[in-house]
XYZ file of C-alpha atoms in Angstrom:
93
model
C 58.977 94.700 75.079
C 61.180 92.741 73.558
C 64.771 91.708 74.207
C 66.749 90.099 71.697
C 70.108 88.360 71.598
C 72.657 88.797 68.675
C 71.312 86.523 65.733
C 67.608 87.535 67.012
C 66.762 85.089 69.562
C 64.022 86.176 71.527
C 66.047 86.679 74.754
C 63.071 87.983 76.830
C 59.624 89.954 77.130
C 57.244 92.144 79.571
C 53.612 92.695 78.288
C 53.913 96.311 79.451
C 49.861 97.121 79.132
C 46.537 95.611 77.820
C 43.404 95.504 77.902
C 42.414 92.035 78.106
C 40.054 90.251 79.769
C 41.332 89.032 82.626
C 41.778 85.043 83.061
C 42.046 84.191 79.062
C 43.934 86.922 77.163
C 45.193 89.134 80.032
C 47.408 85.880 80.855
C 49.936 86.076 77.883
C 52.536 87.861 79.977
C 53.254 84.100 81.354
C 51.866 81.950 78.752
C 54.514 83.030 75.913
C 57.460 81.974 79.005
C 55.758 78.591 79.859
C 57.918 75.049 79.086
C 54.562 73.713 79.473
C 53.927 72.617 75.352
C 54.402 74.967 72.710
C 54.009 77.977 74.398
C 57.537 79.892 75.405
C 59.068 82.191 72.796
C 62.479 82.233 74.533
C 64.812 81.399 72.655
C 62.908 81.567 69.006
C 63.978 83.618 66.331
C 61.001 85.361 64.252
C 63.105 85.685 61.813
C 63.803 82.175 60.828
C 60.730 80.865 62.148
C 56.858 80.575 61.559
C 56.086 81.924 65.117
C 52.475 82.203 64.937
C 49.926 80.261 66.722
C 49.882 76.236 65.908
C 45.994 76.925 64.554
C 47.513 78.972 61.943
C 50.381 76.721 60.700
C 52.838 78.130 63.045
C 54.642 76.565 66.524
C 52.872 78.326 68.733
C 50.399 77.656 70.838
C 48.100 80.549 71.436
C 46.300 81.058 74.647
C 43.552 78.613 75.407
C 40.206 80.657 74.145
C 42.173 83.440 73.473
C 43.362 83.175 70.000
C 42.622 86.229 69.048
C 44.915 87.888 71.511
C 47.853 85.329 70.640
C 47.788 85.985 67.326
C 48.099 89.672 68.278
C 51.116 89.147 70.912
C 53.415 87.286 68.118
C 52.205 90.149 65.852
C 54.096 92.248 67.897
C 56.722 89.913 68.549
C 57.303 89.929 64.780
C 57.020 94.339 65.036
C 59.962 94.337 67.719
C 61.686 91.739 65.715
C 61.501 94.337 62.503
C 62.566 97.421 64.639
C 65.450 95.102 65.518
C 66.959 94.221 62.773
C 66.326 97.854 61.308
C 68.298 99.033 64.548
C 71.152 96.237 63.583
C 71.222 97.619 60.072
C 71.195 101.103 60.495
C 74.230 100.000 63.483
C 76.054 98.920 61.055
C 75.920 101.463 57.979
């Protein structure tokens, strides 16, 4: 679940469920809001920034030893953003 401000910047998120390995991909609920390195998605805009993992040319550090989980997390960020944009368009029509 993601929150966006009016301009589309991520204001927060919560992982509601997952089936990840404890200690690896399961760390996504904390990892992507950390101020350490380039981990945080908070304050970034999926519509104007390359919010993919660094390994793929993006700006976000993947969880160590859990690149696939990190990619999936960031794909869900883009999916939520797309839904946000569609809702804004619907509300403005």
